[in-house]
Tab-separated table of N, CA and C in Angstrom:
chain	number	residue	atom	x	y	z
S	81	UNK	N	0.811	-1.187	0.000
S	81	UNK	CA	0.000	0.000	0.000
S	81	UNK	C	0.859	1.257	0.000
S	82	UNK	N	1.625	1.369	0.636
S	82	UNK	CA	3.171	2.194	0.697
S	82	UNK	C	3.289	2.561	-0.974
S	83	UNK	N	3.496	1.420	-1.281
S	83	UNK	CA	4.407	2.162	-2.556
S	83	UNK	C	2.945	2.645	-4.054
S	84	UNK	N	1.838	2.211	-3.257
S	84	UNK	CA	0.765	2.839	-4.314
S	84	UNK	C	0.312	3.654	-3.800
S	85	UNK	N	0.000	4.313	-2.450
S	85	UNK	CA	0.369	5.816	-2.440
S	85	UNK	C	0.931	6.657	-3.071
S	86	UNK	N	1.936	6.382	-2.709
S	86	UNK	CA	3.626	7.232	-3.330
S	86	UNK	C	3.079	7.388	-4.470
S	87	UNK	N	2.840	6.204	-5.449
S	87	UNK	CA	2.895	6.598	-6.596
S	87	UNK	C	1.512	7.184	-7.244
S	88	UNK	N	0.620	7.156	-6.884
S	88	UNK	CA	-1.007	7.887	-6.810
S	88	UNK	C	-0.410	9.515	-6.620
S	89	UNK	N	0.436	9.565	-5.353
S	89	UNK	CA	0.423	10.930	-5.152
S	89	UNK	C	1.367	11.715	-5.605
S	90	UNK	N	2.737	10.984	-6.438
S	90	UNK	CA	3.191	11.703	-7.471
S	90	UNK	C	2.906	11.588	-9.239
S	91	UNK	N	1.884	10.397	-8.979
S	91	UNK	CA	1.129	11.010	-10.693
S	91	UNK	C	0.285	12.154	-10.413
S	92	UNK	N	-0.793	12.429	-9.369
S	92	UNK	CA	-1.456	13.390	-9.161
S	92	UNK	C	-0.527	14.308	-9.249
S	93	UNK	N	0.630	14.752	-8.261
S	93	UNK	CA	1.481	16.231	-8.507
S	93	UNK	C	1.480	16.362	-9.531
S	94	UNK	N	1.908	15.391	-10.837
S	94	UNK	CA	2.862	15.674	-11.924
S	94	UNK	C	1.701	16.457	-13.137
S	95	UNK	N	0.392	15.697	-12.787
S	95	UNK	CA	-0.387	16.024	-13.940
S	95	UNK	C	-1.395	17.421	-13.240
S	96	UNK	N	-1.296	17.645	-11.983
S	96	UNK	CA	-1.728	18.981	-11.423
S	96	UNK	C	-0.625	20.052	-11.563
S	97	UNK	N	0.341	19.593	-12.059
S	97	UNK	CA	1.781	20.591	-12.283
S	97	UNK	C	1.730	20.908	-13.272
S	98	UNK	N	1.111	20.093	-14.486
S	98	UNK	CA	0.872	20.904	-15.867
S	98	UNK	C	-0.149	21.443	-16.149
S	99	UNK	N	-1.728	21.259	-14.999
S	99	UNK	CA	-2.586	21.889	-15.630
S	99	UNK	C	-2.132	22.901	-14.654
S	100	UNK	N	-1.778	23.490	-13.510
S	100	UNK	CA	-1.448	24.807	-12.998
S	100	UNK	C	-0.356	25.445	-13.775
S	101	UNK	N	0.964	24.909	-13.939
S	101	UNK	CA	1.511	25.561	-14.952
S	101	UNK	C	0.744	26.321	-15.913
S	102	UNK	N	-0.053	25.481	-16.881
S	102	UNK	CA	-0.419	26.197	-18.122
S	102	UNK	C	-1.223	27.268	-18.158
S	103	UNK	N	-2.584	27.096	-16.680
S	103	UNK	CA	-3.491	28.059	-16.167
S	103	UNK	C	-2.569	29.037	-15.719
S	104	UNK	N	-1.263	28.748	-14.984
S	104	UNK	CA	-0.624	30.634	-14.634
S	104	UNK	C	-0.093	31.228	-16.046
S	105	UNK	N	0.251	30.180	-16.910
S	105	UNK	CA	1.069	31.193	-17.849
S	105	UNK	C	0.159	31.882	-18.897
S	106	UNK	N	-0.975	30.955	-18.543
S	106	UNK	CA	-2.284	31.763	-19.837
S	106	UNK	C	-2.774	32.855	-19.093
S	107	UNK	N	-3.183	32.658	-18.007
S	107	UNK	CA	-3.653	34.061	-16.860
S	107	UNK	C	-2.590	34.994	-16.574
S	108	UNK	N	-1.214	34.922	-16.421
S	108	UNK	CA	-0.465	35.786	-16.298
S	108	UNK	C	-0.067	35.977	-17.480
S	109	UNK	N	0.296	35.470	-18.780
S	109	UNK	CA	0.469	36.176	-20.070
S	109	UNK	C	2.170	35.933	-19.822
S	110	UNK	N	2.573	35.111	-18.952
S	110	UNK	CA	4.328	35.429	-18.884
S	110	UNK	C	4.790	33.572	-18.369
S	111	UNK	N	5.865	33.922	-19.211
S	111	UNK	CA	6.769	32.540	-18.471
S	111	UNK	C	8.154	32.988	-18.187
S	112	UNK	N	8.148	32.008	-16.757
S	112	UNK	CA	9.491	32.172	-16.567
S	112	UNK	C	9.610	31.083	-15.296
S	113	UNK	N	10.822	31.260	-14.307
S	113	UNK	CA	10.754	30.524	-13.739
S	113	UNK	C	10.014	30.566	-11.980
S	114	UNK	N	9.672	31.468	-12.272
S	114	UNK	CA	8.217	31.631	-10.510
S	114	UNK	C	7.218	31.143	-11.136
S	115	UNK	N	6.827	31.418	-12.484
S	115	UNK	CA	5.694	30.486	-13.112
S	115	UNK	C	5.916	29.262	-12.612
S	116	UNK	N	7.028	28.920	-12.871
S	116	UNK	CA	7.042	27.174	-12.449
S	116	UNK	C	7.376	27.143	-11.109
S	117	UNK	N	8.022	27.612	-10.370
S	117	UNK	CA	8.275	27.230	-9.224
S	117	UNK	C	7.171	27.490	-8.115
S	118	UNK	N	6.071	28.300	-8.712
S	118	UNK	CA	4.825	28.792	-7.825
S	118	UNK	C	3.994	26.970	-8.002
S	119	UNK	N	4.191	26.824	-9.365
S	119	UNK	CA	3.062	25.499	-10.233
S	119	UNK	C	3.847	24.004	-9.284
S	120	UNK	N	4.583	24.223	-9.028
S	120	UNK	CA	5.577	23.067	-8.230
S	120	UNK	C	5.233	22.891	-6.849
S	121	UNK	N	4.903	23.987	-5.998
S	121	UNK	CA	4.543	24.101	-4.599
S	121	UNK	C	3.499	23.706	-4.943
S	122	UNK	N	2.647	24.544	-5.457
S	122	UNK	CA	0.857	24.245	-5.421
S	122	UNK	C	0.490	22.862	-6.187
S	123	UNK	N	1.511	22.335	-6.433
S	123	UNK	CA	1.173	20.997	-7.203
S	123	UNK	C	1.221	19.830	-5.905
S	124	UNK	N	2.179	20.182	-5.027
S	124	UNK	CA	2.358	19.432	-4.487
S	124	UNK	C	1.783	19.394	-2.834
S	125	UNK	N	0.978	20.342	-3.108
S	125	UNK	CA	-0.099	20.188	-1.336
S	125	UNK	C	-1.330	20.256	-1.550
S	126	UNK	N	-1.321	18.888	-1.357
S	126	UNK	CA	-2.950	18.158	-1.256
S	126	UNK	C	-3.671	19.319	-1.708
S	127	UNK	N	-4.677	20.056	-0.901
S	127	UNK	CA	-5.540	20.674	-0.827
S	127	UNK	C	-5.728	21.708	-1.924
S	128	UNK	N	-4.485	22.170	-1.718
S	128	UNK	CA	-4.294	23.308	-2.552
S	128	UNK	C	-4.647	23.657	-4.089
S	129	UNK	N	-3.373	22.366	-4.480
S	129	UNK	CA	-3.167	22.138	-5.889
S	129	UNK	C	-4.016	21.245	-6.274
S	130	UNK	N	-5.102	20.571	-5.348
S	130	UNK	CA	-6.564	20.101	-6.051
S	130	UNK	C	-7.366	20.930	-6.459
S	131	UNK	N	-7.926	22.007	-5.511
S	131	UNK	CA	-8.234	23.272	-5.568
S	131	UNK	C	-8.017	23.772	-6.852
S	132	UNK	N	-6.716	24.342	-7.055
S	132	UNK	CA	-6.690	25.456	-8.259
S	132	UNK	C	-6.361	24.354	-9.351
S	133	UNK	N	-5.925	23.053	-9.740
S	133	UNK	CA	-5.512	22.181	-10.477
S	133	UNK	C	-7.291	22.322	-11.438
S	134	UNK	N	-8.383	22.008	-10.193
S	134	UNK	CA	-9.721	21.731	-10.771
S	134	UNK	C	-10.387	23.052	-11.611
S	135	UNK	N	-10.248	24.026	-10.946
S	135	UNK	CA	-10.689	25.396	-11.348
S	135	UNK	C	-9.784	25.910	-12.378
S	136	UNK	N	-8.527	25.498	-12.838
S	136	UNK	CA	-8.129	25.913	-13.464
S	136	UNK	C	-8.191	24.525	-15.308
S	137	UNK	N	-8.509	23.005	-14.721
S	137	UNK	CA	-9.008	22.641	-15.891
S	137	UNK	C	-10.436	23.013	-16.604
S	138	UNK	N	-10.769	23.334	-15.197
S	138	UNK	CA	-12.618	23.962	-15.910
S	138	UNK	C	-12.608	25.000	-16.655
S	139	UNK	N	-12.020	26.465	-16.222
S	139	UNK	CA	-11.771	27.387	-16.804
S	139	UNK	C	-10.460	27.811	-18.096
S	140	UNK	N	-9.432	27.317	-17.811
S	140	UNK	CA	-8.562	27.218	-18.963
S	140	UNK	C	-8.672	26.167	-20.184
S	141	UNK	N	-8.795	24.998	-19.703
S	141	UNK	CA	-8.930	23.414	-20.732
S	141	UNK	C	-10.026	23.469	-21.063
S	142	UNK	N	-11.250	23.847	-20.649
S	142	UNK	CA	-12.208	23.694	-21.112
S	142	UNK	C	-12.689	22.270	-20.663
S	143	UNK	N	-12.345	21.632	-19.846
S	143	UNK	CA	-12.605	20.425	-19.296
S	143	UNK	C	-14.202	20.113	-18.641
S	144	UNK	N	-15.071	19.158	-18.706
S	144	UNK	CA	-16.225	18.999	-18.316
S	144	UNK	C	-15.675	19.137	-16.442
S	145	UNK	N	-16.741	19.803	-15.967
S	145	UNK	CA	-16.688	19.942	-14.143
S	145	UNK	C	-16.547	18.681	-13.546
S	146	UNK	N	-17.058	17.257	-13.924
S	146	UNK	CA	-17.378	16.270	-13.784
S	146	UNK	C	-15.885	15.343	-13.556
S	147	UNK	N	-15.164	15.668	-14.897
S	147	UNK	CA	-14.015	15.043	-14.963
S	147	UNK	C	-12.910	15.465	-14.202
S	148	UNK	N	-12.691	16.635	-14.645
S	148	UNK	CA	-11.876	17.811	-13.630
S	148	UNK	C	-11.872	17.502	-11.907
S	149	UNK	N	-13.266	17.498	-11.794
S	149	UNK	CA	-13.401	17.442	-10.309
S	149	UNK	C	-12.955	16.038	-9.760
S	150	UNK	N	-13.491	15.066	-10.320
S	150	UNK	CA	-13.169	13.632	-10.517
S	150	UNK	C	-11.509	13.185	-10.090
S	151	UNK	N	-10.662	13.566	-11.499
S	151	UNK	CA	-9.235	13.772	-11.264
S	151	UNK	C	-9.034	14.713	-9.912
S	152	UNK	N	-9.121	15.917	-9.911
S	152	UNK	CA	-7.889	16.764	-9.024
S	152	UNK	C	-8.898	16.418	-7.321
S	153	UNK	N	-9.699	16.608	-7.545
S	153	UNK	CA	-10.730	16.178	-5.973
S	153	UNK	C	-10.906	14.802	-5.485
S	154	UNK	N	-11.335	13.988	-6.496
S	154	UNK	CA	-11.216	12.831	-6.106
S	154	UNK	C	-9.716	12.129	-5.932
S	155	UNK	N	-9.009	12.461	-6.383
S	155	UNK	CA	-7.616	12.193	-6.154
S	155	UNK	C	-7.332	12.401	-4.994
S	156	UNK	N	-7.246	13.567	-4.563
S	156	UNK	CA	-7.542	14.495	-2.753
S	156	UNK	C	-8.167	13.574	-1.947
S	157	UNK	N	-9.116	13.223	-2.342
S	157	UNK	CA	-9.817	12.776	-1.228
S	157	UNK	C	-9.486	11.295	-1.278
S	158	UNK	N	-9.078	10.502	-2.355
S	158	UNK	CA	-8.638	8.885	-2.281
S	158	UNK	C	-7.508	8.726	-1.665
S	159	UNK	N	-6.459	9.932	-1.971
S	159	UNK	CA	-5.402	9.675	-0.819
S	159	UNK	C	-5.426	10.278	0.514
S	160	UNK	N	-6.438	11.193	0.856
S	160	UNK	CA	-6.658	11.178	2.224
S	160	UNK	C	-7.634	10.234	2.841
S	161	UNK	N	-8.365	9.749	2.444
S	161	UNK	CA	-9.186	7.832	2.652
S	161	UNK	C	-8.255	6.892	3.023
S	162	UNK	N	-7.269	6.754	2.131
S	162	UNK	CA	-6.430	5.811	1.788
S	162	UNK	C	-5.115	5.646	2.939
S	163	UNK	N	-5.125	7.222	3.179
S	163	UNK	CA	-3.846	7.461	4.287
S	163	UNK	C	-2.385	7.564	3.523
S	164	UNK	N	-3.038	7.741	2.261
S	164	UNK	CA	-1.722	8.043	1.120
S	164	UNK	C	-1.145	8.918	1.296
S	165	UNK	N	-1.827	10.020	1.898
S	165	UNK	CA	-1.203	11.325	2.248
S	165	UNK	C	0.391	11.613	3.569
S	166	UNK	N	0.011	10.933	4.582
S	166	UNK	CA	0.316	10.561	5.573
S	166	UNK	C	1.370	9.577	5.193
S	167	UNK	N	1.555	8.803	4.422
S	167	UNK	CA	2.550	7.620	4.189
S	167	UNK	C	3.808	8.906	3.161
S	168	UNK	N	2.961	9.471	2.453
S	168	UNK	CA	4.023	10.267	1.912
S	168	UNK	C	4.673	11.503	2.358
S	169	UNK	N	3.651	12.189	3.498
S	169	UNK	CA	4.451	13.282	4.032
S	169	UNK	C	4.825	13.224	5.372
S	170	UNK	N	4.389	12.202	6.215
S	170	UNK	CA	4.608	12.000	7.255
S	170	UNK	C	4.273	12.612	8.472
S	171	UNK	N	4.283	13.255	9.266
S	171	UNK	CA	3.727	14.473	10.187
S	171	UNK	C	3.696	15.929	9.757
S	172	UNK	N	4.331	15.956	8.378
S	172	UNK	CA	3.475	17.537	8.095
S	172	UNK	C	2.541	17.665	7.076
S	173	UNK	N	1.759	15.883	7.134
S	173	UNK	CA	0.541	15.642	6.434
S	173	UNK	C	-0.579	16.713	6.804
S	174	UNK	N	-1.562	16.962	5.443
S	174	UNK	CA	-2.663	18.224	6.024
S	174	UNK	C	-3.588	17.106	6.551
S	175	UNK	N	-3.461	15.725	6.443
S	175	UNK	CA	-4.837	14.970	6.972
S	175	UNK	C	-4.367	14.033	7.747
């Protein structure tokens, strides 16, 4: 269970890292490297980067609410069920 955490919760970062990436650089009109290094933090805390990951496939991708929410929320919430969260961050888990 260990190692399908881990890996649940760095496919989730990786693919919430490109839809936040792409949502800051279309909303800010700029790339560089705080673009990415902002898309890297928020990719990688639970809450957060489910949060703007979802709102930003609805509104930038054009993504159905359904699916969007599905991926970046349900993801959130299967590894905080799961205790995936906790196996990967250890005591400065948000759940």
């Amino acid at each position: 269970m260990h190692s399908l955490a881990l890996v649940l919760y760095l496919l989730l970062g990786m693919v919430e890292f490109a839809v936040i990436n792409h949502a800051l650089r279309s909303w800010s009109g700029r790339r560089g490297l705080a673009i990415v290094l902002f898309a890297v933090a928020a990719s990688y805390i639970p809450l957060v980067g489910g949060g703007i990951a979802c709102l930003a496939a609805i509104f930038i991708l054009q993504w159905p609410w359904w699916l969007a929410g599905g991926i970046f929320i349900g993801g959130t919430v299967s590894l905080a069920l799961t205790g995936g969260t906790a196996v990967v961050l250890g005591t400065a888990s948000l759940f």
